[in-house]
Amino acid sequence: MDDRQVRLSVVGVRVELPSNQPVLILRGAAPEDRKHHVAIVVGPAEAAAVARALQGETPVRPMTHDLLAESLELLGGGVVAIELGLLDPSTYFGSIRLGTGQVLDARASDAVALAVRVNCPVTMSRETLLEVSVSPRYSPSARAAQETEHSAAAEAGEGLPSRRGPISEEEIRQFHKFLDEAGPEDFKNS
């Protein structure tokens, strides 16, 4: 078993429909790990805390995670890393590694909210990542190969349909952005 820690990138917070449950999305940071995505169900307050930090918002008065970050910096040598793991098949936990060598136990959502504030690495063991991750059905290299194949077939007169393949992550992001900004008038003629 490979228990090596894999660095993760915090992609953002999404809302799972139809339940309107916030979900924290992370993915492998290294090129060979980017196909591995981790989704952690979080509470609305934690989702907002992560989203605000990712957007670079600085509140007028410190929020709880801001206060924790400052306290750990002053009293505990600062946060050097966050490690995520599983308590059971549906519950994640976070370990906050301090500059003093001490480790604090935390909820995964709080640990990630802290990590995005102090800009420290977020990791997970490779074994756990492979167990819990999902891989998108789309990859840019697969799409490029498919478009090249379609172009070659069209030039050869094979008449393949103009289907572009699976929807890309960028197309999904653009669609979500449209839905977030759309009003009733945008759907009049559909």
Tab-separated table of C-alpha atoms in Angstrom:
chain	number	residue	atom	x	y	z
A	1	MET	CA	0.000	0.000	0.000
A	2	ASP	CA	1.286	3.407	-0.990
A	3	ASP	CA	0.605	5.831	1.873
A	4	ARG	CA	2.505	8.690	0.230
A	5	GLN	CA	0.777	12.078	0.531
A	6	VAL	CA	-0.554	13.600	-2.708
A	7	ARG	CA	-0.976	17.357	-2.924
A	8	LEU	CA	-4.486	18.583	-3.763
A	9	SER	CA	-5.765	21.844	-5.243
A	10	VAL	CA	-8.936	23.394	-3.883
A	11	VAL	CA	-11.081	23.844	-6.991
A	12	GLY	CA	-14.020	25.502	-5.297
A	13	VAL	CA	-17.447	25.003	-3.827
A	14	ARG	CA	-20.412	23.785	-5.842
A	15	VAL	CA	-24.043	23.245	-4.929
A	16	GLU	CA	-25.402	19.741	-5.425
A	17	LEU	CA	-28.874	19.771	-6.956
A	18	PRO	CA	-31.689	19.099	-6.164
A	19	SER	CA	-30.721	18.992	-2.468
A	20	ASN	CA	-28.897	22.381	-2.580
A	21	GLN	CA	-26.129	20.788	-0.494
A	22	PRO	CA	-22.747	22.560	-0.743
A	23	VAL	CA	-19.884	20.354	-1.902
A	24	LEU	CA	-16.189	21.193	-1.617
A	25	ILE	CA	-14.273	20.092	-4.739
A	26	LEU	CA	-10.557	19.268	-4.671
A	27	ARG	CA	-8.377	17.624	-7.286
A	28	GLY	CA	-4.861	16.293	-7.601
A	29	ALA	CA	-2.393	19.155	-8.095
A	30	ALA	CA	0.302	17.312	-10.053
A	31	PRO	CA	-0.362	16.734	-13.773
A	32	GLU	CA	-0.535	12.957	-13.281
A	33	ASP	CA	-3.102	13.385	-10.472
A	34	ARG	CA	-5.387	16.017	-12.027
A	35	LYS	CA	-7.833	13.364	-13.184
A	36	HIS	CA	-8.629	12.570	-9.529
A	37	HIS	CA	-11.370	14.749	-8.031
A	38	VAL	CA	-12.599	14.597	-4.434
A	39	ALA	CA	-16.032	15.874	-3.405
A	40	ILE	CA	-16.670	16.581	0.289
A	41	VAL	CA	-20.157	17.504	1.474
A	42	VAL	CA	-19.893	20.528	3.772
A	43	GLY	CA	-22.195	22.859	5.645
A	44	PRO	CA	-23.312	26.207	4.212
A	45	ALA	CA	-21.161	28.242	6.649
A	46	GLU	CA	-18.017	26.268	5.822
A	47	ALA	CA	-18.771	26.449	2.092
A	48	ALA	CA	-19.123	30.229	2.353
A	49	ALA	CA	-15.873	30.466	4.348
A	50	VAL	CA	-13.941	28.540	1.687
A	51	ALA	CA	-15.559	30.458	-1.188
A	52	ARG	CA	-14.815	33.849	0.402
A	53	ALA	CA	-11.169	32.936	0.951
A	54	LEU	CA	-10.788	31.595	-2.601
A	55	GLN	CA	-12.203	34.849	-3.946
A	56	GLY	CA	-9.719	36.811	-1.867
A	57	GLU	CA	-12.387	38.577	0.165
A	58	THR	CA	-11.137	40.131	3.387
A	59	PRO	CA	-13.889	40.772	5.911
A	60	VAL	CA	-13.947	44.016	7.867
A	61	ARG	CA	-13.804	41.976	11.079
A	62	PRO	CA	-12.122	38.545	11.231
A	63	MET	CA	-14.374	35.554	10.738
A	64	THR	CA	-13.807	32.369	12.762
A	65	HIS	CA	-11.318	30.823	10.317
A	66	ASP	CA	-9.427	34.117	10.037
A	67	LEU	CA	-9.175	34.292	13.821
A	68	LEU	CA	-7.996	30.676	13.977
A	69	ALA	CA	-5.320	31.323	11.336
A	70	GLU	CA	-4.033	34.366	13.197
A	71	SER	CA	-4.096	32.571	16.557
A	72	LEU	CA	-2.192	29.574	15.210
A	73	GLU	CA	0.380	31.891	13.662
A	74	LEU	CA	0.918	33.758	16.925
A	75	LEU	CA	0.724	30.810	19.315
A	76	GLY	CA	1.484	27.674	17.352
A	77	GLY	CA	4.152	28.513	14.797
A	78	GLY	CA	1.639	28.779	11.958
A	79	VAL	CA	0.023	26.117	9.797
A	80	VAL	CA	2.427	24.230	7.546
A	81	ALA	CA	0.063	21.661	5.990
A	82	ILE	CA	-3.402	20.175	6.042
A	83	GLU	CA	-3.885	16.438	5.619
A	84	LEU	CA	-7.288	15.002	4.742
A	85	GLY	CA	-8.388	11.444	5.425
A	86	LEU	CA	-11.395	9.225	6.020
A	87	LEU	CA	-12.973	8.333	9.361
A	88	ASP	CA	-15.458	6.037	7.644
A	89	PRO	CA	-16.663	5.644	4.035
A	90	SER	CA	-18.619	8.910	4.135
A	91	THR	CA	-16.850	11.090	6.732
A	92	TYR	CA	-13.657	13.032	6.090
A	93	PHE	CA	-11.363	14.512	8.728
A	94	GLY	CA	-8.594	17.056	8.628
A	95	SER	CA	-5.255	17.182	10.413
A	96	ILE	CA	-3.722	20.621	10.876
A	97	ARG	CA	0.084	20.393	11.006
A	98	LEU	CA	1.645	23.288	12.892
A	99	GLY	CA	5.130	24.743	12.565
A	100	THR	CA	5.876	23.460	16.088
A	101	GLY	CA	5.335	19.861	14.955
A	102	GLN	CA	2.005	19.546	16.741
A	103	VAL	CA	-1.054	18.197	14.934
A	104	LEU	CA	-4.612	19.364	15.584
A	105	ASP	CA	-7.684	17.307	14.710
A	106	ALA	CA	-10.362	19.136	12.683
A	107	ARG	CA	-13.314	18.678	10.393
A	108	ALA	CA	-12.145	18.508	6.779
A	109	SER	CA	-14.183	21.585	5.848
A	110	ASP	CA	-12.645	23.695	8.618
A	111	ALA	CA	-9.149	22.468	7.768
A	112	VAL	CA	-9.586	23.406	4.097
A	113	ALA	CA	-11.088	26.800	5.018
A	114	LEU	CA	-7.960	27.387	7.093
A	115	ALA	CA	-5.630	26.147	4.321
A	116	VAL	CA	-6.976	28.570	1.733
A	117	ARG	CA	-6.454	31.447	4.178
A	118	VAL	CA	-2.849	30.623	5.045
A	119	ASN	CA	-1.967	29.261	1.586
A	120	CYS	CA	-0.555	25.961	2.824
A	121	PRO	CA	-0.535	22.569	1.098
A	122	VAL	CA	-3.580	20.300	1.327
A	123	THR	CA	-2.722	16.614	0.981
A	124	MET	CA	-4.302	13.164	1.106
A	125	SER	CA	-2.688	9.745	1.066
A	126	ARG	CA	-2.506	8.248	-2.418
A	127	GLU	CA	-4.382	5.179	-1.174
A	128	THR	CA	-7.286	7.296	0.103
A	129	LEU	CA	-7.283	9.500	-3.009
A	130	LEU	CA	-7.582	6.482	-5.269
A	131	GLU	CA	-10.355	5.078	-3.062
A	132	VAL	CA	-12.540	8.202	-2.941
A	133	SER	CA	-11.791	10.118	-6.122
A	134	VAL	CA	-13.850	10.346	-9.241
A	135	SER	CA	-12.462	11.079	-12.669
A	136	PRO	CA	-14.282	13.355	-15.086
A	137	ARG	CA	-15.499	11.694	-18.243
A	138	TYR	CA	-13.765	14.386	-20.275
A	139	SER	CA	-10.114	15.165	-20.724
A	140	PRO	CA	-8.656	17.827	-23.034
A	141	SER	CA	-6.294	15.326	-24.695
A	142	ALA	CA	-9.124	12.859	-25.367
A	143	ARG	CA	-11.255	15.631	-26.825
A	144	ALA	CA	-8.424	16.865	-29.080
A	145	ALA	CA	-7.883	13.310	-30.333
A	146	GLN	CA	-11.610	12.919	-30.986
A	147	GLU	CA	-11.801	16.230	-32.887
A	148	THR	CA	-8.770	15.227	-34.985
A	149	GLU	CA	-10.462	11.896	-35.722
A	150	HIS	CA	-13.678	13.668	-36.769
A	151	SER	CA	-11.756	16.100	-38.989
A	152	ALA	CA	-9.897	13.261	-40.696
A	153	ALA	CA	-13.129	11.324	-41.207
A	154	ALA	CA	-14.860	14.394	-42.644
A	155	GLU	CA	-11.969	14.961	-45.076
A	156	ALA	CA	-12.205	11.322	-46.095
A	157	GLY	CA	-15.927	11.832	-46.776
A	158	GLU	CA	-17.029	9.381	-44.130
A	159	GLY	CA	-19.784	11.744	-42.955
A	160	LEU	CA	-19.514	11.281	-39.206
A	161	PRO	CA	-22.038	13.274	-37.222
A	162	SER	CA	-20.813	16.642	-35.943
A	163	ARG	CA	-21.021	15.493	-32.324
A	164	ARG	CA	-18.179	16.971	-30.303
A	165	GLY	CA	-18.052	14.297	-27.596
A	166	PRO	CA	-18.573	14.637	-23.877
A	167	ILE	CA	-19.189	18.055	-22.386
A	168	SER	CA	-15.982	19.637	-21.117
A	169	GLU	CA	-15.472	20.983	-17.612
A	170	GLU	CA	-15.133	24.482	-19.103
A	171	GLU	CA	-18.504	24.139	-20.874
A	172	ILE	CA	-20.060	23.019	-17.588
A	173	ARG	CA	-18.499	26.011	-15.768
A	174	GLN	CA	-19.845	28.372	-18.430
A	175	PHE	CA	-23.297	26.794	-18.186
A	176	HIS	CA	-23.281	27.109	-14.375
A	177	LYS	CA	-22.203	30.749	-14.710
A	178	PHE	CA	-25.047	31.366	-17.159
A	179	LEU	CA	-27.549	29.724	-14.787
A	180	ASP	CA	-26.258	31.771	-11.845
A	181	GLU	CA	-26.727	35.011	-13.763
A	182	ALA	CA	-29.845	34.119	-15.788
A	183	GLY	CA	-33.245	35.557	-15.127
A	184	PRO	CA	-36.718	34.466	-16.300
A	185	GLU	CA	-36.404	36.674	-19.390
A	186	ASP	CA	-33.469	34.545	-20.607
A	187	PHE	CA	-35.790	31.550	-20.983
A	188	LYS	CA	-38.734	33.194	-22.817
A	189	ASN	CA	-38.051	31.663	-26.212
A	190	SER	CA	-36.807	28.261	-25.154
